Amino acid sequence: MTALLLEPVSRAFTEPAADGYLLGGFEWRQPTPDTTRAVVIINAATSVRCQYYSRFAEYLFSHGLDVMLFDYRGIGASRAGSLRGFEATWSDWGALDAQALLKRAQREYPGQPIDVVGHSFGGCAAGLAASGTAIRHLVTVGAQFAHWRDYAPAQRWQMLAKWHGVMPLLTRVCGYFPGKRMGWLEDTPAGVVKDWGAFSTRYEKLPSARHLTALPFSSVTAKTLAISLSDDPFGTVAAIERLLSHFSASPRTHLRIKPEEIGETSIGHFAFFHSRFQTTLWPIALQWLQAGELALDVPGRVISSKP
């Protein structure tokens, strides 16, 4: 795959969601339109600023794709003041915010295929947007719907205490989760914390899902690659498969990679998007976005595949 020699310059944008909330984001747009070229939306993990994915966006842009990043409401460029009493939920982030970006892609890049990369919750968000039916190819990284029993055994009790004990407790005290002060992600709306802390095995059982008349997961038909890392304590096989089961109409492949298979000692939940993996891991995602298939020499092993 030959990279195009283009200067990776992004442009900030704002996009209103259906309820009027103004979202902030960034886009890398090729100089001339082309209906054969995909536009890729990157859905962030829970309470991670979208600019964390900028290097990866530049990589996709350098290989001829248009790319958009955005922050969910209450995070980064989409934060509009104090989060105390701001009740955004996971369902808002998917059904309103991810949906707004899909609508923007359809409007600003007419006729172009729409692909999505979803990190952690970002994979779930792709299945909550009504316009998810427009997604051609979907790549998820560490994307799961994890019940606490799915956490990696070695870290399970520590994670249970941290994410289902300390985080909800501090949220009740502060009116939001002060993640930046704790060094745990960004500050996070209380509604998101309530969803995260729920002991649910299916998305439709979460507090914020109860008011939804339908979940779009089963209408998404995107050709889906779920990438998981063997040292990701969130993204265990059970957790990844739990989310994939929501995408019942999508052809899907679950590829699991061990760090030693690419000459590394660790990758974990976040490091896939670090630029040091540009030559080892990023081409896997690029190949799927461009062709909807895995290369023959891809590292790792396929855990499950549904045509």
XYZ file of C-alpha atoms in Angstrom:
307
model
C 0.000 0.000 0.000
C 1.651 3.231 -1.152
C 0.985 6.288 0.980
C 0.034 9.538 -0.746
C 2.372 12.441 -0.037
C -0.203 14.875 1.313
C 0.226 17.295 4.195
C -1.983 15.947 7.026
C -3.710 19.220 7.953
C -6.961 18.967 9.894
C -9.817 21.447 10.057
C -12.016 21.998 13.105
C -15.783 21.816 12.653
C -18.955 21.939 14.706
C -22.007 19.781 14.073
C -25.389 19.996 15.821
C -26.980 16.780 17.044
C -30.708 16.224 16.521
C -31.496 17.786 19.907
C -29.462 20.894 19.040
C -26.394 20.089 21.142
C -23.296 21.388 19.336
C -20.533 18.817 18.864
C -16.914 19.679 18.094
C -14.609 17.695 15.861
C -11.801 17.676 13.303
C -11.578 16.445 9.740
C -8.875 15.601 7.218
C -10.297 16.096 3.730
C -8.654 15.197 0.429
C -8.338 18.113 -2.046
C -10.738 16.718 -4.654
C -14.021 14.803 -4.242
C -14.180 11.151 -5.294
C -17.231 8.932 -4.807
C -15.019 5.825 -4.824
C -13.114 7.070 -1.757
C -14.388 6.268 1.741
C -14.858 8.770 4.519
C -13.906 7.280 7.880
C -15.475 8.358 11.176
C -13.480 7.518 14.311
C -15.639 6.932 17.395
C -13.629 7.436 20.577
C -13.569 5.339 23.722
C -15.499 6.478 26.787
C -14.213 9.851 27.994
C -11.178 9.936 25.707
C -10.600 13.141 23.745
C -10.890 12.608 20.011
C -7.485 14.212 19.403
C -5.940 11.099 20.944
C -6.639 9.489 17.558
C -5.102 12.270 15.447
C -1.981 10.325 14.432
C -4.110 7.415 13.312
C -6.374 9.812 11.398
C -3.335 11.292 9.650
C -2.212 7.784 8.711
C -5.585 6.989 7.120
C -5.568 10.351 5.346
C -2.069 9.687 3.976
C -3.461 6.503 2.410
C -6.116 8.398 0.488
C -9.097 8.425 2.859
C -11.159 11.290 4.240
C -11.333 11.187 8.045
C -13.453 12.755 10.788
C -12.929 12.742 14.567
C -15.384 14.131 17.113
C -15.918 14.410 20.842
C -19.049 13.129 22.539
C -21.118 15.729 24.384
C -19.428 16.793 27.607
C -15.952 15.771 26.418
C -13.131 17.869 24.902
C -14.283 20.055 22.035
C -17.911 19.136 22.826
C -17.865 20.308 26.427
C -19.908 23.420 27.163
C -19.074 24.257 30.777
C -19.535 22.425 34.046
C -20.622 18.778 33.998
C -22.319 19.034 37.376
C -25.897 17.978 36.698
C -25.155 17.327 33.013
C -26.950 14.007 32.443
C -25.531 12.765 29.128
C -25.540 8.974 28.767
C -23.992 6.310 26.585
C -27.255 6.222 24.634
C -26.981 9.974 23.976
C -23.406 9.510 22.781
C -24.521 6.859 20.292
C -28.105 7.673 19.276
C -27.489 11.439 19.095
C -23.750 12.137 18.737
C -22.505 9.238 16.584
C -25.713 9.636 14.596
C -24.937 13.318 13.949
C -21.547 12.411 12.488
C -23.058 9.804 10.188
C -25.540 12.407 8.949
C -22.694 14.878 8.459
C -20.773 12.326 6.419
C -23.788 11.774 4.185
C -24.219 15.527 3.691
C -20.600 16.664 3.367
C -19.289 13.646 1.431
C -22.243 12.785 -0.829
C -22.018 9.436 -2.584
C -18.890 8.309 -0.736
C -18.827 5.038 1.212
C -18.928 5.579 4.978
C -16.649 3.486 7.186
C -16.279 3.637 10.972
C -13.462 2.834 13.389
C -14.708 2.388 16.946
C -12.435 2.146 19.990
C -13.949 0.511 23.088
C -17.390 2.168 23.573
C -16.931 3.661 20.088
C -17.753 0.265 18.600
C -20.942 0.163 20.613
C -21.824 3.715 19.498
C -21.855 2.554 15.874
C -24.704 0.208 16.751
C -26.746 2.869 18.542
C -27.003 5.318 15.621
C -30.101 5.033 13.429
C -27.970 5.764 10.346
C -25.672 2.860 11.177
C -27.314 1.180 8.200
C -25.134 3.459 6.031
C -21.857 2.036 7.383
C -20.011 -0.052 4.793
C -17.018 -1.311 6.806
C -16.641 -1.239 10.581
C -13.379 -1.816 12.469
C -13.567 -2.041 16.249
C -10.599 -2.122 18.623
C -11.088 -3.448 22.136
C -14.819 -2.803 21.676
C -16.875 -4.750 24.165
C -19.982 -4.794 26.250
C -18.346 -6.094 29.370
C -20.163 -7.527 32.321
C -17.845 -7.398 35.323
C -17.350 -11.168 35.161
C -15.811 -10.648 31.691
C -12.878 -8.616 33.046
C -9.514 -10.370 32.907
C -9.270 -12.609 36.019
C -5.955 -11.167 37.230
C -7.369 -7.606 37.383
C -11.072 -8.357 37.890
C -11.486 -7.364 41.544
C -9.336 -4.254 41.213
C -11.337 -3.148 38.142
C -14.612 -3.933 39.866
C -13.641 -1.731 42.815
C -12.334 1.086 40.590
C -15.036 1.324 37.938
C -18.084 0.020 39.814
C -17.211 1.316 43.272
C -14.984 4.385 43.401
C -16.176 5.955 40.140
C -19.937 5.867 40.968
C -19.264 7.018 44.531
C -17.255 10.069 43.445
C -19.884 10.829 40.819
C -22.622 10.939 43.449
C -20.503 13.309 45.555
C -19.431 15.644 42.715
C -22.390 15.416 40.332
C -20.043 14.083 37.646
C -16.905 11.959 37.621
C -13.799 14.187 38.071
C -11.646 11.938 35.912
C -8.980 14.511 35.073
C -8.180 15.148 38.729
C -8.023 11.412 39.331
C -5.850 10.780 36.294
C -8.566 8.437 34.983
C -9.750 9.593 31.560
C -11.582 12.909 31.073
C -14.276 14.317 33.357
C -17.358 12.221 32.669
C -21.109 12.956 32.807
C -23.069 11.233 35.567
C -25.383 9.446 33.139
C -22.436 7.771 31.422
C -21.099 6.640 34.803
C -24.507 5.194 35.673
C -24.520 3.163 32.450
C -20.910 2.016 32.924
C -21.510 0.981 36.517
C -24.662 -1.025 35.777
C -24.414 -4.795 36.176
C -26.050 -5.583 32.832
C -25.335 -8.334 30.343
C -27.200 -6.705 27.429
C -27.228 -3.080 26.271
C -31.024 -2.871 26.315
C -30.929 -3.434 30.104
C -28.839 -0.330 30.813
C -30.512 2.627 32.589
C -30.276 4.916 29.550
C -31.577 2.275 27.141
C -34.906 1.859 28.852
C -36.381 4.940 27.175
C -35.296 3.871 23.700
C -38.044 2.385 21.572
C -35.578 0.314 19.538
C -31.867 -0.427 19.307
C -30.412 -0.143 15.791
C -27.673 -2.779 16.354
C -29.525 -5.500 14.453
C -30.094 -3.261 11.408
C -26.363 -2.596 10.917
C -25.039 -4.706 8.053
C -21.478 -3.340 7.906
C -18.715 -5.821 7.221
C -17.161 -5.844 10.687
C -13.673 -6.599 11.980
C -13.334 -6.770 15.754
C -9.683 -6.499 16.798
C -8.894 -7.565 20.346
C -5.584 -7.690 22.203
C -4.768 -10.576 24.502
C -3.420 -8.280 27.259
C -6.458 -5.962 27.286
C -8.196 -6.506 30.648
C -11.443 -5.012 29.295
C -11.387 -6.714 25.908
C -11.448 -10.375 26.890
C -12.850 -12.857 24.396
C -16.144 -13.069 26.314
C -16.513 -9.270 26.395
C -15.749 -8.809 22.689
C -18.114 -11.608 21.693
C -20.833 -10.152 23.933
C -20.842 -6.907 21.921
C -20.522 -8.693 18.583
C -23.664 -10.672 19.383
C -25.604 -7.381 19.279
C -24.600 -6.920 15.597
C -26.665 -9.904 14.517
C -27.054 -8.843 10.862
C -23.402 -7.938 10.230
C -20.841 -10.258 8.637
C -18.181 -10.189 11.321
C -14.702 -11.448 12.131
C -13.007 -11.406 15.528
C -9.201 -11.214 15.268
C -7.242 -11.642 18.502
C -3.596 -10.563 18.621
C -0.925 -11.311 21.208
C 1.738 -8.599 21.693
C 4.553 -11.108 21.112
C 3.125 -11.867 17.673
C 4.259 -8.398 16.576
C 7.447 -8.356 18.654
C 6.011 -6.363 21.569
C 5.651 -7.025 25.280
C 2.369 -5.135 25.763
C -0.408 -3.331 23.903
C -3.357 -3.278 26.294
C -6.610 -1.386 25.910
C -5.304 1.935 24.575
C -1.974 1.542 22.800
C -3.267 0.273 19.431
C -3.579 3.927 18.392
C -0.021 4.875 19.390
C 2.118 5.716 16.368
C 4.681 3.059 17.265
C 2.207 0.537 15.854
C 1.947 2.295 12.495
C 3.774 -0.486 10.653
C 2.444 -3.472 12.600
C -1.171 -2.919 13.665
C -2.505 0.030 11.692
C -2.225 -1.741 8.304
C -4.688 -4.375 9.581
C -7.359 -1.716 10.076
C -6.461 0.035 6.809
C -6.739 -3.194 4.805
C -10.186 -3.876 6.220
C -11.388 -0.322 5.580
C -10.167 -0.442 1.999
C -11.036 -4.023 1.031
C -13.249 -5.486 3.744
C -10.893 -8.403 4.283
C -7.802 -9.501 6.172
C -4.402 -9.802 4.541
C -3.023 -13.354 4.297
C -0.068 -12.568 6.587
C -2.058 -10.839 9.324
C -0.811 -11.542 12.869
C -3.049 -13.165 15.456
C -5.794 -15.729 15.066
C -9.432 -15.560 14.118
C -11.565 -16.358 17.160
C -14.893 -16.312 15.366
C -16.249 -15.492 11.939
C -19.800 -15.068 10.694
C -20.167 -14.544 6.944
